[in-house]
PDB file of C-alpha atoms in Angstrom:
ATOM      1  CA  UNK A   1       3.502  70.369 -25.473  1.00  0.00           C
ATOM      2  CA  UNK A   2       3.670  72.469 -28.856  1.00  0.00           C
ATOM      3  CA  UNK A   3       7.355  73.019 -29.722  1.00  0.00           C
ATOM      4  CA  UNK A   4       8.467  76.016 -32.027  1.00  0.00           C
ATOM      5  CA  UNK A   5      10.223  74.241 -35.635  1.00  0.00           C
ATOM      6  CA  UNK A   6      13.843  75.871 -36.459  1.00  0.00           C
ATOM      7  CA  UNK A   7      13.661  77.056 -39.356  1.00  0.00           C
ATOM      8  CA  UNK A   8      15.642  75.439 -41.826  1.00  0.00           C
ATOM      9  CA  UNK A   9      18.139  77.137 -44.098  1.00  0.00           C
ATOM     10  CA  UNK A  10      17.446  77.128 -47.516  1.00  0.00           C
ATOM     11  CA  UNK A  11      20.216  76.163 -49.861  1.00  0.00           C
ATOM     12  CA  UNK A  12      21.203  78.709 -53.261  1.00  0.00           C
ATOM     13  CA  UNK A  13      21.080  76.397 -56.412  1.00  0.00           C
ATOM     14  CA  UNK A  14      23.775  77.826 -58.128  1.00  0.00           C
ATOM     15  CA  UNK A  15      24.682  76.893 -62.066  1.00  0.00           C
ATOM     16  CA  UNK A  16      27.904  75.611 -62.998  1.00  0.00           C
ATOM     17  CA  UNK A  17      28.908  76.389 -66.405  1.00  0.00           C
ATOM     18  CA  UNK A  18      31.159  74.502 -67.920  1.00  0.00           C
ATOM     19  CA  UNK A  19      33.386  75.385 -71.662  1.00  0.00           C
ATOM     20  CA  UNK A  20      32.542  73.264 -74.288  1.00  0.00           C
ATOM     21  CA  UNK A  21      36.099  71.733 -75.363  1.00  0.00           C
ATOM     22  CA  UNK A  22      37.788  72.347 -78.836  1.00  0.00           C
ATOM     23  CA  UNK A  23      36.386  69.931 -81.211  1.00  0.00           C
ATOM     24  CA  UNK A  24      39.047  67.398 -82.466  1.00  0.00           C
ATOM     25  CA  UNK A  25      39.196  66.587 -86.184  1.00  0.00           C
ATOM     26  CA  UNK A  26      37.255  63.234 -86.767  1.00  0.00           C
ATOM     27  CA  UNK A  27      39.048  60.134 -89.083  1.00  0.00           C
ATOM     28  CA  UNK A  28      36.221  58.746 -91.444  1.00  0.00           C
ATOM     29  CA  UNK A  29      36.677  55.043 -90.978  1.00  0.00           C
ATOM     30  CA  UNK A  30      35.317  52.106 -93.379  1.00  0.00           C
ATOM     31  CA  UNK A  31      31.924  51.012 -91.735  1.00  0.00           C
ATOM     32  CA  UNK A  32      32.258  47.018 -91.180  1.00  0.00           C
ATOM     33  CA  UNK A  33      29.352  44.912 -91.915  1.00  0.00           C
ATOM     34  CA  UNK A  34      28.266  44.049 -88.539  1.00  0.00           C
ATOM     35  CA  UNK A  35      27.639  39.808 -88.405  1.00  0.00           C
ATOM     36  CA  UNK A  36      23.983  39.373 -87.202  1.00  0.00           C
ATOM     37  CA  UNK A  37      24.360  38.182 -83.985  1.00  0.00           C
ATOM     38  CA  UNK A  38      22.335  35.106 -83.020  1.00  0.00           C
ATOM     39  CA  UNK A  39      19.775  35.379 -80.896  1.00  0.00           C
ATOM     40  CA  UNK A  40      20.533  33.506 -77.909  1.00  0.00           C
ATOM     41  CA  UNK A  41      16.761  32.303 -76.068  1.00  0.00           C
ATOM     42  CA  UNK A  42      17.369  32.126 -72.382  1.00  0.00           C
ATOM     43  CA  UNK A  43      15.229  29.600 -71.209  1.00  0.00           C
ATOM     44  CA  UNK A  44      13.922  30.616 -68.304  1.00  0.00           C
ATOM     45  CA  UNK A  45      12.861  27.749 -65.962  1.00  0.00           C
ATOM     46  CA  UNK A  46       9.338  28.179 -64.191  1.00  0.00           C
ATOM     47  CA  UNK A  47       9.096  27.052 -60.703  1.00  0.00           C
ATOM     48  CA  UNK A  48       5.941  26.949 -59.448  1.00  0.00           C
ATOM     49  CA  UNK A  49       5.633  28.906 -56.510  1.00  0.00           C
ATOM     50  CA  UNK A  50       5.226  26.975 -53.032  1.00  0.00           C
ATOM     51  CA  UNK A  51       1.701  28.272 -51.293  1.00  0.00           C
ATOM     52  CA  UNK A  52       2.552  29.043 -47.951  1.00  0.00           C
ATOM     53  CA  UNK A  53       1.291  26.408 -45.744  1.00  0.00           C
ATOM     54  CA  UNK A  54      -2.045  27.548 -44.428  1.00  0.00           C
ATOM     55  CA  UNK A  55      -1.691  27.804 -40.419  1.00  0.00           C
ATOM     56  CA  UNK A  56      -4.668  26.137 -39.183  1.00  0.00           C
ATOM     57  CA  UNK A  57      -6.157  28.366 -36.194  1.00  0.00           C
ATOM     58  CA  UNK A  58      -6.341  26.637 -33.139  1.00  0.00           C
ATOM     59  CA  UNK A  59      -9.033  27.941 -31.158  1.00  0.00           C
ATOM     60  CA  UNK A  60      -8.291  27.470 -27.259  1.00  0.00           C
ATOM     61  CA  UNK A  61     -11.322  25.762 -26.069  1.00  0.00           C
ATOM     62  CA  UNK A  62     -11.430  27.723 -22.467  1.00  0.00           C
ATOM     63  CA  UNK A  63     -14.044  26.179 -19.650  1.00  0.00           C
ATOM     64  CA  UNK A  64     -16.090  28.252 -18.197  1.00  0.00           C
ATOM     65  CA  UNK A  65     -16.203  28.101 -14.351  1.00  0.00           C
ATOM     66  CA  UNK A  66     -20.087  28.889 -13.888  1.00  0.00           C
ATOM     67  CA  UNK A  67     -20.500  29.333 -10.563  1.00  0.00           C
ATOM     68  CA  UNK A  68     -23.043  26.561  -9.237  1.00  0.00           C
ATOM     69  CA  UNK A  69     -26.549  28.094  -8.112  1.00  0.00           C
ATOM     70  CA  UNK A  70     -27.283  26.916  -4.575  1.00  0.00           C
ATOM     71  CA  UNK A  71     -30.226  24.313  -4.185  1.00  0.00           C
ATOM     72  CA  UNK A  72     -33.620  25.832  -3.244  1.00  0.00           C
ATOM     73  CA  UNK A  73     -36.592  23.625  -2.267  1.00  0.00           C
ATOM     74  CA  UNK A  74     -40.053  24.340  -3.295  1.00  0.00           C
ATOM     75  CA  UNK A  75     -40.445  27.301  -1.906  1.00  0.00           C
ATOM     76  CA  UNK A  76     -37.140  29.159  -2.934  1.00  0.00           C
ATOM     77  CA  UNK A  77     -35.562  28.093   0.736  1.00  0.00           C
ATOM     78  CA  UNK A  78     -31.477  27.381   0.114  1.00  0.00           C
ATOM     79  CA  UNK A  79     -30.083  24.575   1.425  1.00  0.00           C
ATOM     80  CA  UNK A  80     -28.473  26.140   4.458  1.00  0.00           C
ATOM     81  CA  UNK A  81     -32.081  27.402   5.148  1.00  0.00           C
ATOM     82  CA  UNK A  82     -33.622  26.291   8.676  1.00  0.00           C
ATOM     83  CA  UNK A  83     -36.782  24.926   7.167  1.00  0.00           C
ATOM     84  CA  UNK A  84     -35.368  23.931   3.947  1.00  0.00           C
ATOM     85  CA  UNK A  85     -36.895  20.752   2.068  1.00  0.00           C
ATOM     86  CA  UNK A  86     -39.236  20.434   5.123  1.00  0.00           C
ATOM     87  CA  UNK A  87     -43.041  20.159   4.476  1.00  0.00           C
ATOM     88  CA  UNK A  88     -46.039  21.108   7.189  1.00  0.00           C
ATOM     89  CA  UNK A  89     -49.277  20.545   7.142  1.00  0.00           C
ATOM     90  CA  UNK A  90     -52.218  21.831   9.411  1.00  0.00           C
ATOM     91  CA  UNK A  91     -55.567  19.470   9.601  1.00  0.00           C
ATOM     92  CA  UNK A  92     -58.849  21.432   9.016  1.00  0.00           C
ATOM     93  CA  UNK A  93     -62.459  21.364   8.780  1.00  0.00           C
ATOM     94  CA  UNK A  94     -61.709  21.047   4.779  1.00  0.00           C
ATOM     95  CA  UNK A  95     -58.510  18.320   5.387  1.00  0.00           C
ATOM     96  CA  UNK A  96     -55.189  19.058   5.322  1.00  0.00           C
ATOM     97  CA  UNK A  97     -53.765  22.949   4.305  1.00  0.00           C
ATOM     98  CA  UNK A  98     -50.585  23.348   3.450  1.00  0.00           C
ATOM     99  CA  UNK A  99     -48.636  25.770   6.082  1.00  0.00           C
ATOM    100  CA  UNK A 100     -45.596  27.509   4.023  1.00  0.00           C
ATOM    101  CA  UNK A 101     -42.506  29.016   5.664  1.00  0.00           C
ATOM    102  CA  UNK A 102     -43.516  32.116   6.808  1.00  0.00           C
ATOM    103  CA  UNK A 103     -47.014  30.906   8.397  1.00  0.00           C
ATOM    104  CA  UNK A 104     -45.538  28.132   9.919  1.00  0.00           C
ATOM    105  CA  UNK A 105     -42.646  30.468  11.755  1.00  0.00           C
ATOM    106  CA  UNK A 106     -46.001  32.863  12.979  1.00  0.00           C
ATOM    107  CA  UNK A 107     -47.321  29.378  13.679  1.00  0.00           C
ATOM    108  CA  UNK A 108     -44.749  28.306  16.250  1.00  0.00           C
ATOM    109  CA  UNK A 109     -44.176  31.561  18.003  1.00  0.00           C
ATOM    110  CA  UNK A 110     -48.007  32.047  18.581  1.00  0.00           C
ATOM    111  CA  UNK A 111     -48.624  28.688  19.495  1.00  0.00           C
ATOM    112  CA  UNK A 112     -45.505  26.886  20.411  1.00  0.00           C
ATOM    113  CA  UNK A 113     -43.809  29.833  22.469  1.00  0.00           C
ATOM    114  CA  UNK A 114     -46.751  31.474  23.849  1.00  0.00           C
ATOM    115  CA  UNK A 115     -48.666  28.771  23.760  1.00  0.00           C
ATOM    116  CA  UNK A 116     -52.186  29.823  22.480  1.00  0.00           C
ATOM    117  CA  UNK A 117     -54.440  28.258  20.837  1.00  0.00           C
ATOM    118  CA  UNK A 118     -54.153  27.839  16.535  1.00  0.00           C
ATOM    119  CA  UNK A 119     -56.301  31.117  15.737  1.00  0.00           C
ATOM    120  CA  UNK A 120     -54.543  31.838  11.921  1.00  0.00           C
ATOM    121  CA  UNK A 121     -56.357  31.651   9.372  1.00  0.00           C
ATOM    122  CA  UNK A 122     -54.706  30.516   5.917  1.00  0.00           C
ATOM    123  CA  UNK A 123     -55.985  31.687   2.052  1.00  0.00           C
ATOM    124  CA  UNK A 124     -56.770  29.031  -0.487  1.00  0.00           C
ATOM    125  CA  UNK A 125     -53.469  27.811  -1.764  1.00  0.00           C
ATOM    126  CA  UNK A 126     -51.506  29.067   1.300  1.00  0.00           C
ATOM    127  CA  UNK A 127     -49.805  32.154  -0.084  1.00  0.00           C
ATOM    128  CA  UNK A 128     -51.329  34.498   2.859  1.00  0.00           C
ATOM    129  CA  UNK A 129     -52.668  34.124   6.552  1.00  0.00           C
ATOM    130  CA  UNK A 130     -53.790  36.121   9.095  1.00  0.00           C
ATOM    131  CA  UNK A 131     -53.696  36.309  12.752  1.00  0.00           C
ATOM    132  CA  UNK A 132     -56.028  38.351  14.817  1.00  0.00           C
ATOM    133  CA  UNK A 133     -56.085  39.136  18.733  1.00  0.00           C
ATOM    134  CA  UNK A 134     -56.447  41.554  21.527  1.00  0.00           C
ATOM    135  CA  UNK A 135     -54.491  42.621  24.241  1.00  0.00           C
ATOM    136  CA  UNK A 136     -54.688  45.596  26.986  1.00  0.00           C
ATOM    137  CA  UNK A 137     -52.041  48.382  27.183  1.00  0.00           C
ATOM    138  CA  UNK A 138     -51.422  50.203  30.514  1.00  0.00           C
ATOM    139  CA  UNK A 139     -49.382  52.748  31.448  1.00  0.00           C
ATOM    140  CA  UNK A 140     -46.606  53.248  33.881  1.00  0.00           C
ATOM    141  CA  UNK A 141     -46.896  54.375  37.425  1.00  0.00           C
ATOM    142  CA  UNK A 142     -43.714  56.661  37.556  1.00  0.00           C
ATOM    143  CA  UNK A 143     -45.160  60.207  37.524  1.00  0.00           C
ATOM    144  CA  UNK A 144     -43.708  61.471  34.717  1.00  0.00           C
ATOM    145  CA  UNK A 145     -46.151  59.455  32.364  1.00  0.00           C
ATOM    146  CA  UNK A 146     -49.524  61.082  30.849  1.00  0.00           C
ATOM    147  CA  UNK A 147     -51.246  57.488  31.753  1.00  0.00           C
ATOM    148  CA  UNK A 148     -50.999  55.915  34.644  1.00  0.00           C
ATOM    149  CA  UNK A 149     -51.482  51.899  35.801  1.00  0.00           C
ATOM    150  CA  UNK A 150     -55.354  52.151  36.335  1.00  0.00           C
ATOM    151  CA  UNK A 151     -55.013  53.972  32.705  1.00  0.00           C
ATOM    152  CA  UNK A 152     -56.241  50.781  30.683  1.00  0.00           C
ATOM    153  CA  UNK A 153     -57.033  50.457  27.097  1.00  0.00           C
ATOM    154  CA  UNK A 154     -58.225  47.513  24.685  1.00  0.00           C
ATOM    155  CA  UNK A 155     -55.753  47.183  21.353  1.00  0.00           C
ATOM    156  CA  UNK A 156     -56.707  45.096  18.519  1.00  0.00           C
ATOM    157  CA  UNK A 157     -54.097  43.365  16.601  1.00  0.00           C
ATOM    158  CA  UNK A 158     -54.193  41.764  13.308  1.00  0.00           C
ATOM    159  CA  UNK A 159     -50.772  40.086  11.948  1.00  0.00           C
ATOM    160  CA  UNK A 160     -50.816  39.303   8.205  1.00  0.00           C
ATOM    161  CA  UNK A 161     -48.453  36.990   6.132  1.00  0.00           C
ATOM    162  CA  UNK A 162     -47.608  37.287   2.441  1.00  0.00           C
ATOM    163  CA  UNK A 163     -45.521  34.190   1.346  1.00  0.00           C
ATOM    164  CA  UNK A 164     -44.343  35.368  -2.077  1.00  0.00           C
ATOM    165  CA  UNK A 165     -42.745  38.688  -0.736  1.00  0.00           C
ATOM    166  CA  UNK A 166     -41.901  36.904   2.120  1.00  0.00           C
ATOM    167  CA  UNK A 167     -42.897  39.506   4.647  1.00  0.00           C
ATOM    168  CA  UNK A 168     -44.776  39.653   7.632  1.00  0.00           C
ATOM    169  CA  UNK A 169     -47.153  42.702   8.951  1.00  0.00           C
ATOM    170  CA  UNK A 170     -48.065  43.978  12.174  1.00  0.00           C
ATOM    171  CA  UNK A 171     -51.035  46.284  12.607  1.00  0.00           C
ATOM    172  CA  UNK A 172     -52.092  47.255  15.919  1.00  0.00           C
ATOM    173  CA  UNK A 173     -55.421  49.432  16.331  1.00  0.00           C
ATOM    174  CA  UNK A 174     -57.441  51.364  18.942  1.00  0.00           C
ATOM    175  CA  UNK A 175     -60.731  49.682  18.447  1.00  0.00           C
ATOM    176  CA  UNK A 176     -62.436  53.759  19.077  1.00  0.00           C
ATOM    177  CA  UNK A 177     -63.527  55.023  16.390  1.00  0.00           C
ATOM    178  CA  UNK A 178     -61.703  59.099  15.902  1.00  0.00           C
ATOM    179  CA  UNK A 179     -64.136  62.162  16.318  1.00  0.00           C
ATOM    180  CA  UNK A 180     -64.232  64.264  13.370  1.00  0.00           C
ATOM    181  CA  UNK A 181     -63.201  67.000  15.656  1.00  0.00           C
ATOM    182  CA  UNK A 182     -60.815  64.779  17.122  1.00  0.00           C
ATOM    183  CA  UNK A 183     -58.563  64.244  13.597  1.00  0.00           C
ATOM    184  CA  UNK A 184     -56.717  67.307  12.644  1.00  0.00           C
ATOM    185  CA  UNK A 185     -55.286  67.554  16.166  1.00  0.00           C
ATOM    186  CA  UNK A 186     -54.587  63.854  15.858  1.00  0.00           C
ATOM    187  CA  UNK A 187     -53.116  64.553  12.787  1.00  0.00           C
ATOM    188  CA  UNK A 188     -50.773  66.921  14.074  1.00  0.00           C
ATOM    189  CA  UNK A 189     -49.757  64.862  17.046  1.00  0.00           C
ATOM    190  CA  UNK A 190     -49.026  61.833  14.417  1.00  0.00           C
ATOM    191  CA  UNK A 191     -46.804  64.312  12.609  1.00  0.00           C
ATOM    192  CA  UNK A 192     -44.702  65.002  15.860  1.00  0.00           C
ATOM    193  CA  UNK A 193     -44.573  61.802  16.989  1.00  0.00           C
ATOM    194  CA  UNK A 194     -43.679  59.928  14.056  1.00  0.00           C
ATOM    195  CA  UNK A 195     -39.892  61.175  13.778  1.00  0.00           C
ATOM    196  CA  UNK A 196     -39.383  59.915  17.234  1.00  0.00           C
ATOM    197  CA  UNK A 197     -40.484  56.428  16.687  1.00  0.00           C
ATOM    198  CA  UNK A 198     -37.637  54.409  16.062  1.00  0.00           C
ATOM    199  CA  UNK A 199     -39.330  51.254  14.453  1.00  0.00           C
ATOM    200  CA  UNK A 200     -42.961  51.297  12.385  1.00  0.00           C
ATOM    201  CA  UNK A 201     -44.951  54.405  12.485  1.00  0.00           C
ATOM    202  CA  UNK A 202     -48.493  55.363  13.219  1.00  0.00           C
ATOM    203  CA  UNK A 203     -51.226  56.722  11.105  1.00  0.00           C
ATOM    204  CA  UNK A 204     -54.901  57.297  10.398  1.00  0.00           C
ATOM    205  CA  UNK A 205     -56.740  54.522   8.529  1.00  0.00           C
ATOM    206  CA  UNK A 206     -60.108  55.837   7.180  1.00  0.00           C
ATOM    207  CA  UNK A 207     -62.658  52.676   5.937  1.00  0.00           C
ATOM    208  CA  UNK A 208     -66.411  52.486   5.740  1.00  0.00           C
ATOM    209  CA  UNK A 209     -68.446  50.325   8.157  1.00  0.00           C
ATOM    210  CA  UNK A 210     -71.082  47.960   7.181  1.00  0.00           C
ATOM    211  CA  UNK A 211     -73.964  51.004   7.152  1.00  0.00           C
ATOM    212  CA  UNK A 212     -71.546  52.388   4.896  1.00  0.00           C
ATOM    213  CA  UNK A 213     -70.529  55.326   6.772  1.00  0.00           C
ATOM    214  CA  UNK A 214     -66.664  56.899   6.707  1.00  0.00           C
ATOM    215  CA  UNK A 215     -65.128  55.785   9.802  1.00  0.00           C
ATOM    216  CA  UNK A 216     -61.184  57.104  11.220  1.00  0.00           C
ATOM    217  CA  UNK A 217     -58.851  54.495  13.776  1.00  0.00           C
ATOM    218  CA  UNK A 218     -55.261  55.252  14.872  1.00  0.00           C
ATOM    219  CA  UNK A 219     -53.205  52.596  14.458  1.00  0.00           C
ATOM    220  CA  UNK A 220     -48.994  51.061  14.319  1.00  0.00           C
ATOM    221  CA  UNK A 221     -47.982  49.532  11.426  1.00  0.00           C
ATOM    222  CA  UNK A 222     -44.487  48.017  11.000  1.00  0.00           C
ATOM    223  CA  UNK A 223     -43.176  45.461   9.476  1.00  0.00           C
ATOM    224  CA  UNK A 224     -40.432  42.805   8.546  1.00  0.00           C
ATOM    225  CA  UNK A 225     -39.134  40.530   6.051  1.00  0.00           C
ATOM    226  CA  UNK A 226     -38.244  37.161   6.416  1.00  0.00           C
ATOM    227  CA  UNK A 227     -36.377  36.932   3.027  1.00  0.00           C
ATOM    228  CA  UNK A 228     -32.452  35.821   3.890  1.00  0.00           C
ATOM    229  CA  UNK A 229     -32.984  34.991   7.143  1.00  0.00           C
ATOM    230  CA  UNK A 230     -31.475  31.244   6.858  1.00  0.00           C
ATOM    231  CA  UNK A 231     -32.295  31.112  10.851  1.00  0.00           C
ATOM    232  CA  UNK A 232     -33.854  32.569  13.789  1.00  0.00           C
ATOM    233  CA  UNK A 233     -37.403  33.675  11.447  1.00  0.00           C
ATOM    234  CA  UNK A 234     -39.215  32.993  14.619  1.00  0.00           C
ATOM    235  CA  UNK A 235     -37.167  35.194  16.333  1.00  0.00           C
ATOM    236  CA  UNK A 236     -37.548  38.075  14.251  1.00  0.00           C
ATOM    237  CA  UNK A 237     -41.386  37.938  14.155  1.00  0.00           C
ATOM    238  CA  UNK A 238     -41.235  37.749  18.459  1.00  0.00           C
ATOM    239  CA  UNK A 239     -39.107  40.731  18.014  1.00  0.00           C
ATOM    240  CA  UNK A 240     -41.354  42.561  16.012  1.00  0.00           C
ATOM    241  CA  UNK A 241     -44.720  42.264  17.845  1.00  0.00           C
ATOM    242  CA  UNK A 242     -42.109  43.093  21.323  1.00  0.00           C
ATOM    243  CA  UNK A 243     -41.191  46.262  19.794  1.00  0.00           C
ATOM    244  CA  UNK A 244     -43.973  47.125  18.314  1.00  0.00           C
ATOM    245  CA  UNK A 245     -45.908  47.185  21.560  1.00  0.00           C
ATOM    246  CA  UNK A 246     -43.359  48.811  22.932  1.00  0.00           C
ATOM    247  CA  UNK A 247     -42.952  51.690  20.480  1.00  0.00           C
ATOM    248  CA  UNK A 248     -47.292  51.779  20.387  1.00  0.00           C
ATOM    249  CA  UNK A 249     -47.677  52.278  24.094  1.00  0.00           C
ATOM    250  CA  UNK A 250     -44.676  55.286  23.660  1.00  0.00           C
ATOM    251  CA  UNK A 251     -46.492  57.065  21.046  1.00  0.00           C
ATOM    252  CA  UNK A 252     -50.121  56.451  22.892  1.00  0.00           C
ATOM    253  CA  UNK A 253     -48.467  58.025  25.949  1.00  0.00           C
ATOM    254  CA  UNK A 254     -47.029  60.907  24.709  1.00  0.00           C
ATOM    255  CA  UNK A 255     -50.200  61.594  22.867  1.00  0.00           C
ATOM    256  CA  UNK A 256     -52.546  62.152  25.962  1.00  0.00           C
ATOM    257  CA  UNK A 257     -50.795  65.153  26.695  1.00  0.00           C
ATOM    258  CA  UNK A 258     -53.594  66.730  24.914  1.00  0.00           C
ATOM    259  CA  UNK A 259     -56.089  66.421  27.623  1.00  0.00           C
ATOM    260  CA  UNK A 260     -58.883  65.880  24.520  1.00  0.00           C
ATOM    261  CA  UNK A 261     -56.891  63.044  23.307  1.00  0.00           C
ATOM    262  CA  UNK A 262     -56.408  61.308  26.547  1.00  0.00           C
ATOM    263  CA  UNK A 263     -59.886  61.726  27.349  1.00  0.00           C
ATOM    264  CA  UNK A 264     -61.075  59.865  23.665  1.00  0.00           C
ATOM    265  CA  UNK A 265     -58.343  57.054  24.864  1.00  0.00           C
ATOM    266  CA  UNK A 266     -59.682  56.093  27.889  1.00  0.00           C
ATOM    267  CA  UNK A 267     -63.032  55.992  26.761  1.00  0.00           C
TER     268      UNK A 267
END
């Protein structure tokens, strides 16, 4: 806060004059012959000067508390992990493949909980797989469904596994290929549909078949990674195929209210 200076009061020099007194008449008086004075030498004693001690600087030598990395196995797994330091191995034509975490987990829920047979088929050094299989979708027999029970249709299903990123994909497809007149209303029906799915989405994949010609399927895609989960991986890849199917068979329904759509379903 700026605060206004009084102003100080300057002071008047003022002279003084003073009278020069009456001048007294002066005595003229002998000089004296002034004895030389001997010079007297003061010896002055030189003490050396004391350097201050130097203080020698005493550097605190502090420990840094580095907080200790947890263990990880060969594959990055910490030690609270559920598969951590374990090793698996699947027997082959070509000998024994390695099966890494995320394979193995597909592994056991496809085999071990379901209890089909070993169908996935692992890259050269183990760092993806790939499961493929079919299943039928039907739809419900209250009325207020577009497809009904004897409404059946053949999905294809491929489940892929990528061990560095940890994650595991589902992609589920209707084995039709689209009409070309069929894909800007299935367009549109993808674009209402697909804020209303709560987990994955669907889409249009476009590829070439083996005469080379452009080809269109609908399919689901979602998607999860395994990445942190210390436990219950197998878990989370049943839950994802359950909900997937789930979510698919939603979005199939509610697309055969367009009578053109339903009728390129179910054929």
């Amino acid at each position: 806060m700026a605060t206004k200076k009084s102003s100080a009061k300057k002071k008047v020099a003022t002279k003084v004059v003073k009278k020069a007194p009456a001048k007294k008449p002066v005595k003229k008086v002998a000089a004296k012959k002034m004895a030389s004075k001997k010079t007297v030498k003061k010896v002055v004693k030189k003490t050396a000067a004391k350097k201050p001690a130097v203080k020698k600087s005493v550097k605190k030598t502090t420990k840094k508390v580095s907080a200790k990395s947890p263990k990880v196995d060969q594959y990055g797994l910490e030690q609270d992990d559920e598969f951590y330091g374990l090793y698996f191995a699947k027997s082959t034509n070509k000998g024994l493949v390695e099966v890494k975490p995320c394979t193995f987990s597909l592994m056991y829920w496809w085999k071990g909980l379901l209890g089909y047979p070993d169908m996935i088929e692992i890259s050269k050094g183990s760092n993806t797989a790939m499961l493929q299989f079919e299943s039928t979708f039907g739809g419900g027999d209250s009325g207020e469904t577009e497809l009904t029970e004897q409404d059946v249709l053949d999905i294809d299903h491929i489940i892929e596994v990528d061990e560095e990123e940890m994650l595991i994909s589902l992609y589920s497809y209707v084995p039709i290929s689209v009409p070309d007149n069929l894909i800007g209303v299935l367009g549109l029906a993808i674009l209402n549909i697909n804020p209303e799915t709560r987990y994955g989405c669907l889409e249009i994949c476009t590829t070439e078949n083996e005469e080379g010609e452009t080809e269109h399927f609908l399919r689901y895609r979602a998607a999860t990674y395994l990445r942190g989960i210390k436990s219950g991986k197998v878990e989370a890849i049943e839950s994802m195929v359950t909900n997937g199917s789930e979510f698919f068979g939603l979005a199939l329904d509610a697309m055969c209210v367009n009578k053109s759509i339903k009728k390129w379903l179910l054929s």
